[in-house]
PDB file of C-alpha atoms and ligand atoms in Angstrom:
ATOM      1  CA  MET A1267       7.826 -10.157  13.018  1.00 77.00           C
ATOM      2  CA  THR A1268       7.016  -6.460  12.484  1.00 91.00           C
ATOM      3  CA  MET A1269       4.035  -5.762  10.247  1.00 96.00           C
ATOM      4  CA  LEU A1270       3.366  -2.924   7.804  1.00 98.00           C
ATOM      5  CA  VAL A1271      -0.316  -2.077   7.387  1.00 98.00           C
ATOM      6  CA  VAL A1272      -1.131   0.412   4.624  1.00 98.00           C
ATOM      7  CA  ALA A1273      -4.558   1.993   4.117  1.00 98.00           C
ATOM      8  CA  ASN A1274      -5.270   3.151   0.566  1.00 98.00           C
ATOM      9  CA  TRP A1275      -8.299   5.405   0.760  1.00 98.00           C
ATOM     10  CA  LYS A1276      -8.286   5.921  -3.034  1.00 98.00           C
ATOM     11  CA  MET A1277     -10.637   8.798  -4.042  1.00 98.00           C
ATOM     12  CA  HIS A1278     -12.614   8.716  -0.815  1.00 98.00           C
ATOM     13  CA  GLY A1279     -12.665  11.062   2.126  1.00 96.00           C
ATOM     14  CA  THR A1280     -13.831  14.427   3.316  1.00 97.00           C
ATOM     15  CA  ARG A1281     -12.446  16.201   6.358  1.00 97.00           C
ATOM     16  CA  THR A1282     -15.217  15.124   8.737  1.00 97.00           C
ATOM     17  CA  MET A1283     -15.289  11.534   7.581  1.00 97.00           C
ATOM     18  CA  ALA A1284     -11.482  11.262   7.800  1.00 98.00           C
ATOM     19  CA  GLU A1285     -11.229  12.683  11.308  1.00 97.00           C
ATOM     20  CA  THR A1286     -14.019  10.480  12.646  1.00 97.00           C
ATOM     21  CA  LEU A1287     -12.449   7.375  11.130  1.00 97.00           C
ATOM     22  CA  LEU A1288      -8.942   8.158  12.360  1.00 97.00           C
ATOM     23  CA  GLU A1289     -10.129   8.855  15.892  1.00 96.00           C
ATOM     24  CA  SER A1290     -11.761   5.430  15.947  1.00 96.00           C
ATOM     25  CA  ILE A1291      -8.684   3.566  14.746  1.00 96.00           C
ATOM     26  CA  ALA A1292      -6.009   5.549  16.608  1.00 96.00           C
ATOM     27  CA  LYS A1293      -5.802   3.162  19.578  1.00 95.00           C
ATOM     28  CA  PRO A1294      -5.419  -0.139  17.644  1.00 96.00           C
ATOM     29  CA  ALA A1295      -2.981   1.582  15.285  1.00 97.00           C
ATOM     30  CA  ALA A1296      -0.914   2.740  18.269  1.00 96.00           C
ATOM     31  CA  ASP A1297      -0.913  -0.818  19.625  1.00 96.00           C
ATOM     32  CA  VAL A1298       0.534  -2.100  16.319  1.00 97.00           C
ATOM     33  CA  VAL A1299       3.182   0.637  16.311  1.00 96.00           C
ATOM     34  CA  ASN A1300       4.086   0.131  19.981  1.00 95.00           C
ATOM     35  CA  ALA A1301       4.678  -3.535  19.191  1.00 95.00           C
ATOM     36  CA  GLY A1302       7.149  -2.546  16.470  1.00 95.00           C
ATOM     37  CA  GLY A1303       4.867  -2.346  13.425  1.00 97.00           C
ATOM     38  CA  THR A1304       3.965   0.508  11.096  1.00 97.00           C
ATOM     39  CA  VAL A1305       0.579   1.896  10.035  1.00 98.00           C
ATOM     40  CA  VAL A1306       0.477   4.176   6.996  1.00 98.00           C
ATOM     41  CA  ILE A1307      -2.658   6.049   5.947  1.00 98.00           C
ATOM     42  CA  CYS A1308      -2.795   7.151   2.300  1.00 98.00           C
ATOM     43  CA  PRO A1309      -5.695   9.606   1.936  1.00 98.00           C
ATOM     44  CA  PRO A1310      -6.381  11.765  -1.114  1.00 98.00           C
ATOM     45  CA  PHE A1311      -3.797  14.570  -1.515  1.00 97.00           C
ATOM     46  CA  THR A1312      -6.334  17.116  -0.278  1.00 97.00           C
ATOM     47  CA  LEU A1313      -6.397  15.661   3.232  1.00 98.00           C
ATOM     48  CA  ILE A1314      -2.751  14.874   3.963  1.00 98.00           C
ATOM     49  CA  ASP A1315      -1.714  18.262   5.300  1.00 97.00           C
ATOM     50  CA  ARG A1316      -4.712  18.618   7.619  1.00 97.00           C
ATOM     51  CA  LEU A1317      -4.571  15.052   8.929  1.00 97.00           C
ATOM     52  CA  ALA A1318      -0.802  15.032   9.420  1.00 96.00           C
ATOM     53  CA  GLN A1319      -1.162  18.169  11.554  1.00 95.00           C
ATOM     54  CA  GLY A1320      -4.304  17.136  13.403  1.00 95.00           C
ATOM     55  CA  PHE A1321      -3.069  13.627  14.168  1.00 93.00           C
ATOM     56  CA  GLY A1322       0.598  14.539  14.434  1.00 83.00           C
ATOM     57  CA  ASN A1323       0.961  12.838  17.813  1.00 81.00           C
ATOM     58  CA  ALA A1324      -0.811   9.662  16.695  1.00 80.00           C
ATOM     59  CA  ALA A1325       0.896   6.524  15.494  1.00 91.00           C
ATOM     60  CA  PHE A1326       0.076   7.009  11.828  1.00 96.00           C
ATOM     61  CA  GLY A1327       2.493   7.490   8.997  1.00 97.00           C
ATOM     62  CA  TRP A1328       1.084   9.390   6.002  1.00 98.00           C
ATOM     63  CA  GLY A1329       1.409   8.599   2.347  1.00 98.00           C
ATOM     64  CA  GLY A1330       0.381   9.812  -1.088  1.00 98.00           C
ATOM     65  CA  GLN A1331      -1.217   7.487  -3.639  1.00 98.00           C
ATOM     66  CA  ASP A1332       0.995   8.671  -6.508  1.00 98.00           C
ATOM     67  CA  CYS A1333       3.494  11.397  -7.404  1.00 98.00           C
ATOM     68  CA  HIS A1334       4.767  13.029 -10.575  1.00 98.00           C
ATOM     69  CA  VAL A1335       8.232  12.294 -11.977  1.00 97.00           C
ATOM     70  CA  ASN A1336       9.207  15.975 -12.006  1.00 97.00           C
ATOM     71  CA  THR A1337       9.892  18.223  -9.051  1.00 95.00           C
ATOM     72  CA  GLN A1338       7.674  21.037 -10.398  1.00 96.00           C
ATOM     73  CA  GLY A1339       6.405  22.443 -13.666  1.00 97.00           C
ATOM     74  CA  ALA A1340       3.485  22.731 -16.058  1.00 98.00           C
ATOM     75  CA  HIS A1341       1.723  19.467 -15.142  1.00 97.00           C
ATOM     76  CA  THR A1342      -1.885  20.386 -14.427  1.00 97.00           C
ATOM     77  CA  GLY A1343      -3.489  18.237 -11.770  1.00 96.00           C
ATOM     78  CA  ASP A1344      -0.292  16.472 -10.714  1.00 97.00           C
ATOM     79  CA  VAL A1345       1.588  16.487  -7.407  1.00 98.00           C
ATOM     80  CA  ALA A1346       5.360  16.290  -6.945  1.00 98.00           C
ATOM     81  CA  ALA A1347       7.028  14.013  -4.410  1.00 98.00           C
ATOM     82  CA  ALA A1348       8.547  17.010  -2.624  1.00 98.00           C
ATOM     83  CA  MET A1349       5.052  18.505  -2.249  1.00 98.00           C
ATOM     84  CA  LEU A1350       3.875  15.338  -0.518  1.00 98.00           C
ATOM     85  CA  LYS A1351       6.854  15.517   1.773  1.00 98.00           C
ATOM     86  CA  ASP A1352       6.227  19.208   2.416  1.00 97.00           C
ATOM     87  CA  CYS A1353       2.667  18.601   3.629  1.00 96.00           C
ATOM     88  CA  GLY A1354       3.610  15.815   6.029  1.00 97.00           C
ATOM     89  CA  ALA A1355       3.742  12.598   4.009  1.00 98.00           C
ATOM     90  CA  GLY A1356       6.617  10.229   4.585  1.00 98.00           C
ATOM     91  CA  TRP A1357       5.453   7.574   2.133  1.00 98.00           C
ATOM     92  CA  VAL A1358       4.042   7.129  -1.359  1.00 98.00           C
ATOM     93  CA  ILE A1359       2.277   4.281  -3.160  1.00 98.00           C
ATOM     94  CA  LEU A1360       3.598   3.870  -6.724  1.00 98.00           C
ATOM     95  CA  GLY A1361       2.467   1.645  -9.586  1.00 98.00           C
ATOM     96  CA  HIS A1362      -0.990   0.869  -8.219  1.00 98.00           C
ATOM     97  CA  SER A1363      -2.972  -1.105 -10.802  1.00 97.00           C
ATOM     98  CA  GLU A1364      -5.724   1.539 -10.839  1.00 97.00           C
ATOM     99  CA  ARG A1365      -3.114   4.105 -11.902  1.00 97.00           C
ATOM    100  CA  ARG A1366      -1.660   1.674 -14.437  1.00 97.00           C
ATOM    101  CA  ALA A1367      -5.186   1.204 -15.874  1.00 95.00           C
ATOM    102  CA  ASP A1368      -6.710   4.685 -15.490  1.00 96.00           C
ATOM    103  CA  HIS A1369      -3.608   6.711 -16.376  1.00 96.00           C
ATOM    104  CA  ALA A1370      -1.804   4.308 -18.698  1.00 96.00           C
ATOM    105  CA  GLU A1371       1.167   4.130 -16.342  1.00 97.00           C
ATOM    106  CA  THR A1372       3.958   1.973 -17.718  1.00 98.00           C
ATOM    107  CA  ASN A1373       6.705   0.062 -15.935  1.00 98.00           C
ATOM    108  CA  ALA A1374       9.222   2.553 -17.350  1.00 98.00           C
ATOM    109  CA  GLY A1375       7.230   5.521 -16.066  1.00 98.00           C
ATOM    110  CA  ILE A1376       6.817   3.913 -12.655  1.00 98.00           C
ATOM    111  CA  ALA A1377      10.583   3.306 -12.531  1.00 98.00           C
ATOM    112  CA  THR A1378      11.111   7.047 -13.000  1.00 98.00           C
ATOM    113  CA  LYS A1379       8.599   7.852 -10.257  1.00 98.00           C
ATOM    114  CA  VAL A1380      10.403   5.485  -7.887  1.00 98.00           C
ATOM    115  CA  LYS A1381      13.602   7.475  -8.407  1.00 98.00           C
ATOM    116  CA  ALA A1382      11.787  10.813  -8.033  1.00 98.00           C
ATOM    117  CA  ALA A1383      10.108   9.752  -4.791  1.00 98.00           C
ATOM    118  CA  HIS A1384      13.391   8.468  -3.391  1.00 98.00           C
ATOM    119  CA  GLY A1385      15.076  11.734  -4.373  1.00 98.00           C
ATOM    120  CA  ALA A1386      12.483  13.623  -2.332  1.00 98.00           C
ATOM    121  CA  GLY A1387      13.089  11.421   0.695  1.00 98.00           C
ATOM    122  CA  LEU A1388       9.807   9.504   0.567  1.00 98.00           C
ATOM    123  CA  ARG A1389       9.534   5.860   1.548  1.00 98.00           C
ATOM    124  CA  ILE A1390       8.105   3.809  -1.307  1.00 98.00           C
ATOM    125  CA  ILE A1391       5.432   1.119  -1.559  1.00 99.00           C
ATOM    126  CA  LEU A1392       5.719  -0.353  -5.071  1.00 98.00           C
ATOM    127  CA  CYS A1393       2.668  -2.272  -6.324  1.00 98.00           C
ATOM    128  CA  VAL A1394       2.929  -5.231  -8.680  1.00 98.00           C
ATOM    129  CA  GLY A1395       0.412  -7.850  -9.763  1.00 98.00           C
ATOM    130  CA  GLU A1396      -1.004  -9.811 -12.659  1.00 97.00           C
ATOM    131  CA  THR A1397      -4.390  -9.570 -14.395  1.00 96.00           C
ATOM    132  CA  LEU A1398      -6.768 -12.526 -14.441  1.00 94.00           C
ATOM    133  CA  ALA A1399      -5.865 -13.294 -18.075  1.00 95.00           C
ATOM    134  CA  GLU A1400      -2.181 -13.311 -17.162  1.00 96.00           C
ATOM    135  CA  ARG A1401      -2.801 -15.699 -14.261  1.00 95.00           C
ATOM    136  CA  GLU A1402      -5.003 -17.994 -16.324  1.00 94.00           C
ATOM    137  CA  SER A1403      -2.393 -18.198 -19.049  1.00 96.00           C
ATOM    138  CA  GLY A1404       0.246 -19.226 -16.504  1.00 96.00           C
ATOM    139  CA  ASN A1405       2.184 -15.965 -16.744  1.00 97.00           C
ATOM    140  CA  ALA A1406       1.532 -14.468 -13.301  1.00 97.00           C
ATOM    141  CA  GLU A1407       5.027 -14.962 -11.931  1.00 98.00           C
ATOM    142  CA  ALA A1408       6.732 -13.778 -15.126  1.00 98.00           C
ATOM    143  CA  ILE A1409       4.602 -10.615 -15.176  1.00 98.00           C
ATOM    144  CA  VAL A1410       5.277  -9.766 -11.540  1.00 98.00           C
ATOM    145  CA  LEU A1411       9.008 -10.392 -11.913  1.00 98.00           C
ATOM    146  CA  SER A1412       9.108  -8.237 -15.051  1.00 98.00           C
ATOM    147  CA  GLN A1413       7.337  -5.411 -13.195  1.00 98.00           C
ATOM    148  CA  LEU A1414       9.940  -5.682 -10.459  1.00 98.00           C
ATOM    149  CA  ALA A1415      12.842  -5.876 -12.897  1.00 98.00           C
ATOM    150  CA  ALA A1416      11.635  -2.639 -14.489  1.00 98.00           C
ATOM    151  CA  ALA A1417      10.881  -0.512 -11.443  1.00 98.00           C
ATOM    152  CA  TYR A1418      12.265  -2.007  -8.216  1.00 98.00           C
ATOM    153  CA  GLN A1419      15.289  -0.488  -6.484  1.00 98.00           C
ATOM    154  CA  PRO A1420      16.879  -1.874  -3.309  1.00 98.00           C
ATOM    155  CA  TYR A1421      15.829   1.262  -1.419  1.00 98.00           C
ATOM    156  CA  VAL A1422      12.125   0.515  -2.015  1.00 98.00           C
ATOM    157  CA  ASP A1423      10.629  -0.065   1.436  1.00 98.00           C
ATOM    158  CA  ALA A1424       7.798  -2.392   0.457  1.00 98.00           C
ATOM    159  CA  VAL A1425       6.609  -4.342  -2.565  1.00 98.00           C
ATOM    160  CA  ALA A1426       2.845  -4.910  -2.500  1.00 98.00           C
ATOM    161  CA  TYR A1427       1.731  -7.998  -4.401  1.00 98.00           C
ATOM    162  CA  GLU A1428      -1.764  -7.114  -5.572  1.00 98.00           C
ATOM    163  CA  PRO A1429      -3.377  -9.454  -8.099  1.00 97.00           C
ATOM    164  CA  VAL A1430      -5.411  -7.037 -10.247  1.00 96.00           C
ATOM    165  CA  TRP A1431      -8.410  -9.368 -10.265  1.00 93.00           C
ATOM    166  CA  ALA A1432      -8.497  -9.338  -6.438  1.00 94.00           C
ATOM    167  CA  ILE A1433      -8.582  -5.551  -5.983  1.00 93.00           C
ATOM    168  CA  GLY A1434     -12.000  -4.281  -4.967  1.00 90.00           C
ATOM    169  CA  THR A1435     -13.694  -7.458  -6.182  1.00 91.00           C
ATOM    170  CA  GLY A1436     -14.062  -9.428  -2.959  1.00 89.00           C
ATOM    171  CA  LYS A1437     -11.989 -12.220  -4.555  1.00 88.00           C
ATOM    172  CA  VAL A1438      -8.850 -13.116  -2.627  1.00 86.00           C
ATOM    173  CA  ALA A1439      -5.892 -15.070  -3.943  1.00 90.00           C
ATOM    174  CA  GLN A1440      -5.456 -18.600  -2.597  1.00 94.00           C
ATOM    175  CA  ILE A1441      -3.127 -18.708   0.372  1.00 97.00           C
ATOM    176  CA  THR A1442      -0.861 -21.128  -1.495  1.00 96.00           C
ATOM    177  CA  ASP A1443      -0.683 -18.700  -4.445  1.00 96.00           C
ATOM    178  CA  ILE A1444       0.110 -15.773  -2.132  1.00 97.00           C
ATOM    179  CA  GLU A1445       2.857 -17.805  -0.480  1.00 98.00           C
ATOM    180  CA  ALA A1446       4.328 -18.890  -3.813  1.00 98.00           C
ATOM    181  CA  MET A1447       4.298 -15.378  -5.290  1.00 98.00           C
ATOM    182  CA  HIS A1448       5.793 -13.835  -2.156  1.00 98.00           C
ATOM    183  CA  ARG A1449       8.585 -16.422  -2.339  1.00 98.00           C
ATOM    184  CA  SER A1450       9.294 -15.443  -5.946  1.00 98.00           C
ATOM    185  CA  ILE A1451       9.231 -11.735  -5.098  1.00 98.00           C
ATOM    186  CA  ARG A1452      11.502 -12.259  -2.096  1.00 98.00           C
ATOM    187  CA  GLY A1453      14.022 -13.948  -4.375  1.00 98.00           C
ATOM    188  CA  ALA A1454      14.210 -10.806  -6.520  1.00 98.00           C
ATOM    189  CA  ILE A1455      14.517  -8.061  -3.887  1.00 98.00           C
ATOM    190  CA  ALA A1456      16.703  -6.880  -1.017  1.00 98.00           C
ATOM    191  CA  PRO A1457      16.213  -8.467   2.438  1.00 97.00           C
ATOM    192  CA  SER A1458      15.272  -5.084   3.902  1.00 96.00           C
ATOM    193  CA  THR A1459      12.238  -4.654   1.596  1.00 98.00           C
ATOM    194  CA  GLN A1460       8.947  -5.832   3.099  1.00 98.00           C
ATOM    195  CA  VAL A1461       6.486  -7.812   0.968  1.00 98.00           C
ATOM    196  CA  LEU A1462       2.803  -6.975   1.415  1.00 98.00           C
ATOM    197  CA  TYR A1463      -0.322  -8.642   0.087  1.00 98.00           C
ATOM    198  CA  GLY A1464      -3.211  -6.536  -1.227  1.00 97.00           C
ATOM    199  CA  GLY A1465      -6.530  -7.498  -2.782  1.00 96.00           C
ATOM    200  CA  SER A1466      -9.823  -7.606  -0.864  1.00 95.00           C
ATOM    201  CA  VAL A1467      -8.154  -7.922   2.535  1.00 97.00           C
ATOM    202  CA  LYS A1468     -10.855  -7.617   5.203  1.00 97.00           C
ATOM    203  CA  ALA A1469     -11.647  -8.567   8.793  1.00 97.00           C
ATOM    204  CA  ALA A1470     -12.681 -12.081   7.784  1.00 97.00           C
ATOM    205  CA  ASN A1471      -9.435 -13.008   6.008  1.00 97.00           C
ATOM    206  CA  ALA A1472      -6.748 -10.730   7.500  1.00 98.00           C
ATOM    207  CA  LYS A1473      -5.610 -13.176  10.163  1.00 97.00           C
ATOM    208  CA  GLU A1474      -4.978 -16.020   7.738  1.00 97.00           C
ATOM    209  CA  ILE A1475      -3.282 -13.767   5.186  1.00 98.00           C
ATOM    210  CA  LEU A1476      -1.043 -12.086   7.772  1.00 98.00           C
ATOM    211  CA  ALA A1477      -0.067 -15.493   9.172  1.00 97.00           C
ATOM    212  CA  THR A1478       1.047 -16.674   5.717  1.00 97.00           C
ATOM    213  CA  HIS A1479       4.754 -17.347   5.363  1.00 96.00           C
ATOM    214  CA  GLY A1480       6.462 -14.456   3.586  1.00 97.00           C
ATOM    215  CA  VAL A1481       3.696 -11.909   4.198  1.00 98.00           C
ATOM    216  CA  ASP A1482       5.093  -8.876   6.018  1.00 98.00           C
ATOM    217  CA  GLY A1483       1.898  -6.844   5.977  1.00 98.00           C
ATOM    218  CA  VAL A1484      -1.113  -5.803   3.946  1.00 98.00           C
ATOM    219  CA  LEU A1485      -2.245  -3.016   1.619  1.00 98.00           C
ATOM    220  CA  VAL A1486      -5.926  -2.437   2.297  1.00 98.00           C
ATOM    221  CA  GLY A1487      -8.327  -0.517   0.053  1.00 98.00           C
ATOM    222  CA  GLY A1488     -12.076  -0.710   0.667  1.00 97.00           C
ATOM    223  CA  ALA A1489     -11.890  -2.198   4.165  1.00 98.00           C
ATOM    224  CA  SER A1490      -9.592   0.611   5.346  1.00 98.00           C
ATOM    225  CA  LEU A1491     -12.560   2.995   5.080  1.00 98.00           C
ATOM    226  CA  GLN A1492     -14.689   0.959   7.468  1.00 98.00           C
ATOM    227  CA  GLN A1493     -13.870   1.412  11.130  1.00 97.00           C
ATOM    228  CA  ASN A1494     -14.772  -2.109  12.305  1.00 98.00           C
ATOM    229  CA  GLU A1495     -13.104  -3.812   9.352  1.00 98.00           C
ATOM    230  CA  PHE A1496      -9.864  -1.864   9.690  1.00 98.00           C
ATOM    231  CA  ASN A1497      -9.802  -2.281  13.459  1.00 98.00           C
ATOM    232  CA  ALA A1498      -9.992  -6.040  13.005  1.00 98.00           C
ATOM    233  CA  ILE A1499      -7.185  -5.952  10.438  1.00 98.00           C
ATOM    234  CA  LEU A1500      -5.027  -3.954  12.871  1.00 98.00           C
ATOM    235  CA  HIS A1501      -5.762  -6.497  15.597  1.00 97.00           C
ATOM    236  CA  ALA A1502      -4.753  -9.310  13.268  1.00 97.00           C
ATOM    237  CA  ALA A1503      -1.473  -7.496  12.540  1.00 98.00           C
ATOM    238  CA  LEU A1504      -0.877  -6.987  16.254  1.00 97.00           C
ATOM    239  CA  SER A1505      -1.422 -10.659  17.014  1.00 95.00           C
ATOM    240  CA  GLN A1506       1.277 -11.543  14.480  1.00 93.00           C
ATOM    241  CA  GLN A1507       3.734  -9.326  16.331  1.00 90.00           C
ATOM    242  CA  ILE A1508       3.292 -10.581  19.874  1.00 78.00           C
TER     243      ILE A1508
HETATM  244  C1  PEP B  41      -5.910  -1.508  -3.036  1.00 62.21           C
HETATM  245  O1  PEP B  41      -6.451  -0.415  -3.113  1.00 62.21           O
HETATM  246  O2  PEP B  41      -4.709  -1.615  -3.255  1.00 62.21           O
HETATM  247  C2  PEP B  41      -6.707  -2.678  -2.684  1.00 62.21           C
HETATM  248  C3  PEP B  41      -6.088  -3.805  -2.458  1.00 62.21           C
HETATM  249  O3  PEP B  41      -8.081  -2.515  -2.612  1.00 62.21           O
HETATM  250  P1  PEP B  41      -9.132  -3.530  -1.936  1.00 62.21           P
HETATM  251  O4  PEP B  41      -8.589  -3.852  -0.570  1.00 62.21           O
HETATM  252  O5  PEP B  41     -10.403  -2.749  -1.907  1.00 62.21           O
HETATM  253  O6  PEP B  41      -9.187  -4.740  -2.811  1.00 62.21           O
END
């Protein structure tokens, strides 16, 4: 099976830090790619152009963490999908729960962004996931399927199942819950779309998560900023491919 490993750097990274980190993970990333997998680094917008040029021969794909629905205009602080593409990104993360929470992003708005990103030729990683209250009230599957129904399109490259309560908290979903949710998601999407798990993936749990039935890769936040952690995650992905 070919794995997709996505690093979401969030609002972290200066030029020196980014270059040092990428140099240290270039070899294991190349091993994953040579075995048929894909490694996508999603730094802050400010770094994409420089890193895509400086590491142009490396195995990395590059992605934004969001894009605006419009192609240009009076939208202070925003970035259009075509601008991401122009500076070397091939991918974009859309619908991340931190954007849903911090920027009041709605399913309808995310649906529009999905179309805008596709129009600009970007490959899309669409994030879905329930809050703790939604899981505890037994509504996790219904919430995730409603998020998909609103924003998913068959051309979306990857759906990342990210339980909100597992992001950045150190809490990981039970393997049985990951398997069950990935089965539900798979039933609602095209066969060509990969299904990723995200939520406190780290060296210690990557192997088990990546070996879970229905998991085609991982979306990694905090651990993608730590060389040893991310190296171990890349090794775990490689061992699933050979
Ligand atoms: C994320 O940023 O999507 C994420 C899953 O973060 P973390 O790995 O830090 O939980």
